[in-house]
Amino acid sequence: MLFRSLPEKSEAEVRRAKRILDALRRRHPDAHCELDHGSPHELLVATILSAQATDVGVNKATPGLFARFPTPADYAAATIEEIEPHVRTVNFWRNKAKSVHGAMTIVHERHNGRVPADMDLLLELPGVARKTANVVLGNAFGINEGVVVDTHVGRLSRRFGLVDPDEEDPKRIERHLMALFPRPSWCLLSHLFIFHGRRCCKARGALCDQDPLCRRYCSN
């Protein structure tokens, strides 16, 4: 479900946001979801595992996990203890194994093995908050319900002057981005920000002084 109201933005703010979006598209034409997956339920599992973990680390764990549990029914038929060895290399693996088992059990039992393409239904699943639901909706179903706000998106939103420099709340950042950028771009927008944040506008060792896009739009 969309937020009931979004912040008011001036035409000048929207035009500047469009210039940033266009520049990021030119800079990172290959921007995409970097979690390896072959189906909606695999993306859901990978995204649950990615909380406070790197995509690289998750991608190392999921091949064995996906091979052992090919369908939601396979997770549901297993125990949490049987899932744990396959995710042990990921941060908070015990809690995540429990969430994966719970989410896949609900998908199997309530949704006939199909991941629901609905924000409210996704939020009912263990281990799924709005960010995870946005990842699944945007990348598995092409539904732009919101903008994924991770640490990279939050950092670049502040540095690009799209939100207050002290703003830390992901939901408030998301609302501002939704107000500034056209809805069809929301899923891609997060990929563009993440690509740029990982490759240039880093939290540490930023290369902003070497990048024309950052020199034009970044405040740091």
PDB file of C-alpha atoms in Angstrom, residues 13-187:
ATOM      1  CA  GLU A  13      13.239  20.118  -6.954  1.00  0.00           C
ATOM      2  CA  VAL A  14      11.568  17.632  -9.295  1.00  0.00           C
ATOM      3  CA  ARG A  15      13.574  18.893 -12.273  1.00  0.00           C
ATOM      4  CA  ARG A  16      16.818  18.566 -10.321  1.00  0.00           C
ATOM      5  CA  ALA A  17      15.853  15.039  -9.276  1.00  0.00           C
ATOM      6  CA  LYS A  18      15.251  14.168 -12.919  1.00  0.00           C
ATOM      7  CA  ARG A  19      18.713  15.440 -13.846  1.00  0.00           C
ATOM      8  CA  ILE A  20      20.239  13.243 -11.143  1.00  0.00           C
ATOM      9  CA  LEU A  21      18.226  10.237 -12.342  1.00  0.00           C
ATOM     10  CA  ASP A  22      19.275  10.810 -15.945  1.00  0.00           C
ATOM     11  CA  ALA A  23      22.920  11.215 -14.933  1.00  0.00           C
ATOM     12  CA  LEU A  24      22.830   8.004 -12.890  1.00  0.00           C
ATOM     13  CA  ARG A  25      21.249   6.119 -15.793  1.00  0.00           C
ATOM     14  CA  ARG A  26      24.078   7.234 -18.060  1.00  0.00           C
ATOM     15  CA  ARG A  27      26.687   6.453 -15.410  1.00  0.00           C
ATOM     16  CA  HIS A  28      25.342   2.973 -14.567  1.00  0.00           C
ATOM     17  CA  PRO A  29      23.388   1.591 -17.531  1.00  0.00           C
ATOM     18  CA  ASP A  30      23.835  -1.943 -16.166  1.00  0.00           C
ATOM     19  CA  ALA A  31      22.373  -1.261 -12.707  1.00  0.00           C
ATOM     20  CA  HIS A  32      20.357  -4.230 -11.480  1.00  0.00           C
ATOM     21  CA  CYS A  33      19.520  -6.324  -8.429  1.00  0.00           C
ATOM     22  CA  GLU A  34      22.750  -8.011  -7.357  1.00  0.00           C
ATOM     23  CA  LEU A  35      21.129 -10.777  -5.314  1.00  0.00           C
ATOM     24  CA  ASP A  36      21.305 -13.986  -7.359  1.00  0.00           C
ATOM     25  CA  HIS A  37      17.913 -15.634  -7.802  1.00  0.00           C
ATOM     26  CA  GLY A  38      15.885 -17.548 -10.352  1.00  0.00           C
ATOM     27  CA  SER A  39      12.363 -17.140  -9.010  1.00  0.00           C
ATOM     28  CA  PRO A  40      10.286 -14.863  -6.751  1.00  0.00           C
ATOM     29  CA  HIS A  41      10.643 -17.179  -3.765  1.00  0.00           C
ATOM     30  CA  GLU A  42      14.429 -17.360  -4.200  1.00  0.00           C
ATOM     31  CA  LEU A  43      14.574 -13.555  -4.297  1.00  0.00           C
ATOM     32  CA  LEU A  44      12.451 -13.385  -1.163  1.00  0.00           C
ATOM     33  CA  VAL A  45      14.743 -15.804   0.661  1.00  0.00           C
ATOM     34  CA  ALA A  46      17.884 -13.996  -0.522  1.00  0.00           C
ATOM     35  CA  THR A  47      16.481 -10.634   0.544  1.00  0.00           C
ATOM     36  CA  ILE A  48      15.588 -11.928   4.005  1.00  0.00           C
ATOM     37  CA  LEU A  49      19.178 -13.179   4.311  1.00  0.00           C
ATOM     38  CA  SER A  50      20.615  -9.866   3.075  1.00  0.00           C
ATOM     39  CA  ALA A  51      19.550  -7.837   6.110  1.00  0.00           C
ATOM     40  CA  GLN A  52      22.751  -6.503   7.721  1.00  0.00           C
ATOM     41  CA  ALA A  53      24.762  -8.671   5.326  1.00  0.00           C
ATOM     42  CA  THR A  54      26.426  -8.120   1.974  1.00  0.00           C
ATOM     43  CA  ASP A  55      24.988  -9.319  -1.318  1.00  0.00           C
ATOM     44  CA  VAL A  56      28.312 -11.024  -2.001  1.00  0.00           C
ATOM     45  CA  GLY A  57      28.047 -12.991   1.217  1.00  0.00           C
ATOM     46  CA  VAL A  58      24.432 -13.940   0.555  1.00  0.00           C
ATOM     47  CA  ASN A  59      25.245 -15.036  -2.997  1.00  0.00           C
ATOM     48  CA  LYS A  60      27.898 -17.387  -1.624  1.00  0.00           C
ATOM     49  CA  ALA A  61      25.370 -19.043   0.687  1.00  0.00           C
ATOM     50  CA  THR A  62      22.313 -19.326  -1.545  1.00  0.00           C
ATOM     51  CA  PRO A  63      23.455 -21.828  -4.234  1.00  0.00           C
ATOM     52  CA  GLY A  64      23.621 -24.659  -1.720  1.00  0.00           C
ATOM     53  CA  LEU A  65      20.463 -23.460   0.034  1.00  0.00           C
ATOM     54  CA  PHE A  66      18.464 -23.230  -3.196  1.00  0.00           C
ATOM     55  CA  ALA A  67      19.697 -26.628  -4.365  1.00  0.00           C
ATOM     56  CA  ARG A  68      18.668 -28.270  -1.096  1.00  0.00           C
ATOM     57  CA  PHE A  69      15.272 -26.503  -0.947  1.00  0.00           C
ATOM     58  CA  PRO A  70      14.043 -25.927  -4.533  1.00  0.00           C
ATOM     59  CA  THR A  71      10.479 -24.903  -3.615  1.00  0.00           C
ATOM     60  CA  PRO A  72       8.612 -23.279  -0.721  1.00  0.00           C
ATOM     61  CA  ALA A  73       7.144 -26.707   0.025  1.00  0.00           C
ATOM     62  CA  ASP A  74      10.653 -28.064   0.593  1.00  0.00           C
ATOM     63  CA  TYR A  75      11.382 -25.382   3.195  1.00  0.00           C
ATOM     64  CA  ALA A  76       8.024 -26.012   4.864  1.00  0.00           C
ATOM     65  CA  ALA A  77       8.705 -29.755   5.085  1.00  0.00           C
ATOM     66  CA  ALA A  78      12.116 -29.167   6.648  1.00  0.00           C
ATOM     67  CA  THR A  79      13.014 -28.103  10.154  1.00  0.00           C
ATOM     68  CA  ILE A  80      14.740 -24.874  11.044  1.00  0.00           C
ATOM     69  CA  GLU A  81      17.743 -26.943  12.111  1.00  0.00           C
ATOM     70  CA  GLU A  82      17.988 -28.402   8.609  1.00  0.00           C
ATOM     71  CA  ILE A  83      18.084 -24.907   7.085  1.00  0.00           C
ATOM     72  CA  GLU A  84      20.648 -23.488   9.509  1.00  0.00           C
ATOM     73  CA  PRO A  85      23.811 -25.145   8.082  1.00  0.00           C
ATOM     74  CA  HIS A  86      23.147 -23.578   4.686  1.00  0.00           C
ATOM     75  CA  VAL A  87      22.986 -20.000   6.056  1.00  0.00           C
ATOM     76  CA  ARG A  88      25.589 -20.263   8.819  1.00  0.00           C
ATOM     77  CA  THR A  89      28.001 -17.949   6.973  1.00  0.00           C
ATOM     78  CA  VAL A  90      25.453 -15.092   6.962  1.00  0.00           C
ATOM     79  CA  ASN A  91      25.093 -12.658   9.873  1.00  0.00           C
ATOM     80  CA  PHE A  92      22.353 -13.547  12.389  1.00  0.00           C
ATOM     81  CA  TRP A  93      21.934 -16.913  10.700  1.00  0.00           C
ATOM     82  CA  ARG A  94      19.835 -18.487  13.450  1.00  0.00           C
ATOM     83  CA  ASN A  95      17.142 -15.802  13.310  1.00  0.00           C
ATOM     84  CA  LYS A  96      17.278 -15.739   9.525  1.00  0.00           C
ATOM     85  CA  ALA A  97      16.875 -19.509   9.236  1.00  0.00           C
ATOM     86  CA  LYS A  98      13.778 -19.184  11.420  1.00  0.00           C
ATOM     87  CA  SER A  99      12.429 -16.337   9.272  1.00  0.00           C
ATOM     88  CA  VAL A 100      13.096 -18.185   6.011  1.00  0.00           C
ATOM     89  CA  HIS A 101      11.354 -21.287   7.317  1.00  0.00           C
ATOM     90  CA  GLY A 102       8.388 -19.268   8.578  1.00  0.00           C
ATOM     91  CA  ALA A 103       8.043 -17.196   5.406  1.00  0.00           C
ATOM     92  CA  MET A 104       8.259 -20.170   3.072  1.00  0.00           C
ATOM     93  CA  THR A 105       5.814 -22.149   5.203  1.00  0.00           C
ATOM     94  CA  ILE A 106       3.236 -19.372   4.900  1.00  0.00           C
ATOM     95  CA  VAL A 107       3.888 -19.044   1.162  1.00  0.00           C
ATOM     96  CA  HIS A 108       3.333 -22.792   0.802  1.00  0.00           C
ATOM     97  CA  GLU A 109       0.308 -23.128   3.065  1.00  0.00           C
ATOM     98  CA  ARG A 110      -1.563 -19.862   2.447  1.00  0.00           C
ATOM     99  CA  HIS A 111      -0.519 -18.877  -1.062  1.00  0.00           C
ATOM    100  CA  ASN A 112      -0.247 -22.201  -2.888  1.00  0.00           C
ATOM    101  CA  GLY A 113       3.510 -21.928  -3.106  1.00  0.00           C
ATOM    102  CA  ARG A 114       3.447 -18.556  -4.861  1.00  0.00           C
ATOM    103  CA  VAL A 115       4.992 -15.438  -3.366  1.00  0.00           C
ATOM    104  CA  PRO A 116       2.188 -12.857  -3.097  1.00  0.00           C
ATOM    105  CA  ALA A 117       2.612  -9.793  -5.306  1.00  0.00           C
ATOM    106  CA  ASP A 118       1.043  -7.592  -2.639  1.00  0.00           C
ATOM    107  CA  MET A 119       2.676  -5.312  -0.081  1.00  0.00           C
ATOM    108  CA  ASP A 120       0.308  -6.074   2.794  1.00  0.00           C
ATOM    109  CA  LEU A 121       0.533  -9.839   2.292  1.00  0.00           C
ATOM    110  CA  LEU A 122       4.322  -9.714   2.064  1.00  0.00           C
ATOM    111  CA  LEU A 123       4.507  -7.750   5.304  1.00  0.00           C
ATOM    112  CA  GLU A 124       2.709 -10.629   7.049  1.00  0.00           C
ATOM    113  CA  LEU A 125       5.690 -12.909   6.377  1.00  0.00           C
ATOM    114  CA  PRO A 126       8.384 -13.413   9.040  1.00  0.00           C
ATOM    115  CA  GLY A 127      11.557 -11.478   8.333  1.00  0.00           C
ATOM    116  CA  VAL A 128       9.837  -9.165   5.839  1.00  0.00           C
ATOM    117  CA  ALA A 129       9.692  -5.411   6.385  1.00  0.00           C
ATOM    118  CA  ARG A 130       8.898  -2.723   3.842  1.00  0.00           C
ATOM    119  CA  LYS A 131      12.388  -2.711   2.301  1.00  0.00           C
ATOM    120  CA  THR A 132      12.311  -6.453   1.654  1.00  0.00           C
ATOM    121  CA  ALA A 133       8.788  -6.234   0.250  1.00  0.00           C
ATOM    122  CA  ASN A 134       9.845  -3.422  -2.104  1.00  0.00           C
ATOM    123  CA  VAL A 135      12.778  -5.506  -3.356  1.00  0.00           C
ATOM    124  CA  VAL A 136      10.512  -8.457  -4.137  1.00  0.00           C
ATOM    125  CA  LEU A 137       7.697  -6.428  -5.684  1.00  0.00           C
ATOM    126  CA  GLY A 138       9.979  -4.364  -7.880  1.00  0.00           C
ATOM    127  CA  ASN A 139      12.368  -7.061  -9.054  1.00  0.00           C
ATOM    128  CA  ALA A 140      10.189 -10.175  -9.138  1.00  0.00           C
ATOM    129  CA  PHE A 141       6.930  -8.615 -10.314  1.00  0.00           C
ATOM    130  CA  GLY A 142       7.783  -5.218 -11.818  1.00  0.00           C
ATOM    131  CA  ILE A 143       5.546  -3.476  -9.271  1.00  0.00           C
ATOM    132  CA  ASN A 144       6.751  -0.049  -8.130  1.00  0.00           C
ATOM    133  CA  GLU A 145       5.106   0.179  -4.730  1.00  0.00           C
ATOM    134  CA  GLY A 146       7.920   2.180  -3.151  1.00  0.00           C
ATOM    135  CA  VAL A 147      11.664   2.797  -3.113  1.00  0.00           C
ATOM    136  CA  VAL A 148      14.114   0.439  -1.437  1.00  0.00           C
ATOM    137  CA  VAL A 149      16.054   2.477   1.122  1.00  0.00           C
ATOM    138  CA  ASP A 150      19.208   0.764   2.344  1.00  0.00           C
ATOM    139  CA  THR A 151      22.344   2.398   3.739  1.00  0.00           C
ATOM    140  CA  HIS A 152      23.583   3.382   0.259  1.00  0.00           C
ATOM    141  CA  VAL A 153      20.266   4.932  -0.763  1.00  0.00           C
ATOM    142  CA  GLY A 154      20.020   6.835   2.501  1.00  0.00           C
ATOM    143  CA  ARG A 155      23.590   8.127   2.231  1.00  0.00           C
ATOM    144  CA  LEU A 156      23.255   9.264  -1.387  1.00  0.00           C
ATOM    145  CA  SER A 157      19.863  10.838  -0.724  1.00  0.00           C
ATOM    146  CA  ARG A 158      21.517  13.034   1.890  1.00  0.00           C
ATOM    147  CA  ARG A 159      24.628  13.777  -0.137  1.00  0.00           C
ATOM    148  CA  PHE A 160      22.603  14.661  -3.233  1.00  0.00           C
ATOM    149  CA  GLY A 161      20.494  17.056  -1.161  1.00  0.00           C
ATOM    150  CA  LEU A 162      17.294  15.109  -1.783  1.00  0.00           C
ATOM    151  CA  VAL A 163      16.535  14.907   1.932  1.00  0.00           C
ATOM    152  CA  ASP A 164      17.660  16.804   5.020  1.00  0.00           C
ATOM    153  CA  PRO A 165      21.354  16.112   5.752  1.00  0.00           C
ATOM    154  CA  ASP A 166      20.408  14.792   9.205  1.00  0.00           C
ATOM    155  CA  GLU A 167      17.559  12.565   8.010  1.00  0.00           C
ATOM    156  CA  GLU A 168      18.126   8.933   9.012  1.00  0.00           C
ATOM    157  CA  ASP A 169      14.621   7.433   9.013  1.00  0.00           C
ATOM    158  CA  PRO A 170      14.238   5.072   6.005  1.00  0.00           C
ATOM    159  CA  LYS A 171      10.482   5.585   5.731  1.00  0.00           C
ATOM    160  CA  ARG A 172      10.788   9.372   5.640  1.00  0.00           C
ATOM    161  CA  ILE A 173      13.610   9.129   3.088  1.00  0.00           C
ATOM    162  CA  GLU A 174      11.450   6.803   0.986  1.00  0.00           C
ATOM    163  CA  ARG A 175       8.528   9.244   1.056  1.00  0.00           C
ATOM    164  CA  HIS A 176      10.758  12.091  -0.156  1.00  0.00           C
ATOM    165  CA  LEU A 177      12.166   9.975  -2.983  1.00  0.00           C
ATOM    166  CA  MET A 178       8.689   8.850  -4.021  1.00  0.00           C
ATOM    167  CA  ALA A 179       7.619  12.504  -4.182  1.00  0.00           C
ATOM    168  CA  LEU A 180      10.655  13.531  -6.244  1.00  0.00           C
ATOM    169  CA  PHE A 181      10.933  10.723  -8.791  1.00  0.00           C
ATOM    170  CA  PRO A 182       8.335   9.267 -11.197  1.00  0.00           C
ATOM    171  CA  ARG A 183       6.781   6.022 -10.023  1.00  0.00           C
ATOM    172  CA  PRO A 184       7.998   3.876 -12.975  1.00  0.00           C
ATOM    173  CA  SER A 185      11.581   4.664 -11.922  1.00  0.00           C
ATOM    174  CA  TRP A 186      11.345   3.682  -8.241  1.00  0.00           C
ATOM    175  CA  CYS A 187      12.785   0.169  -8.474  1.00  0.00           C
TER     176      CYS A 187
END
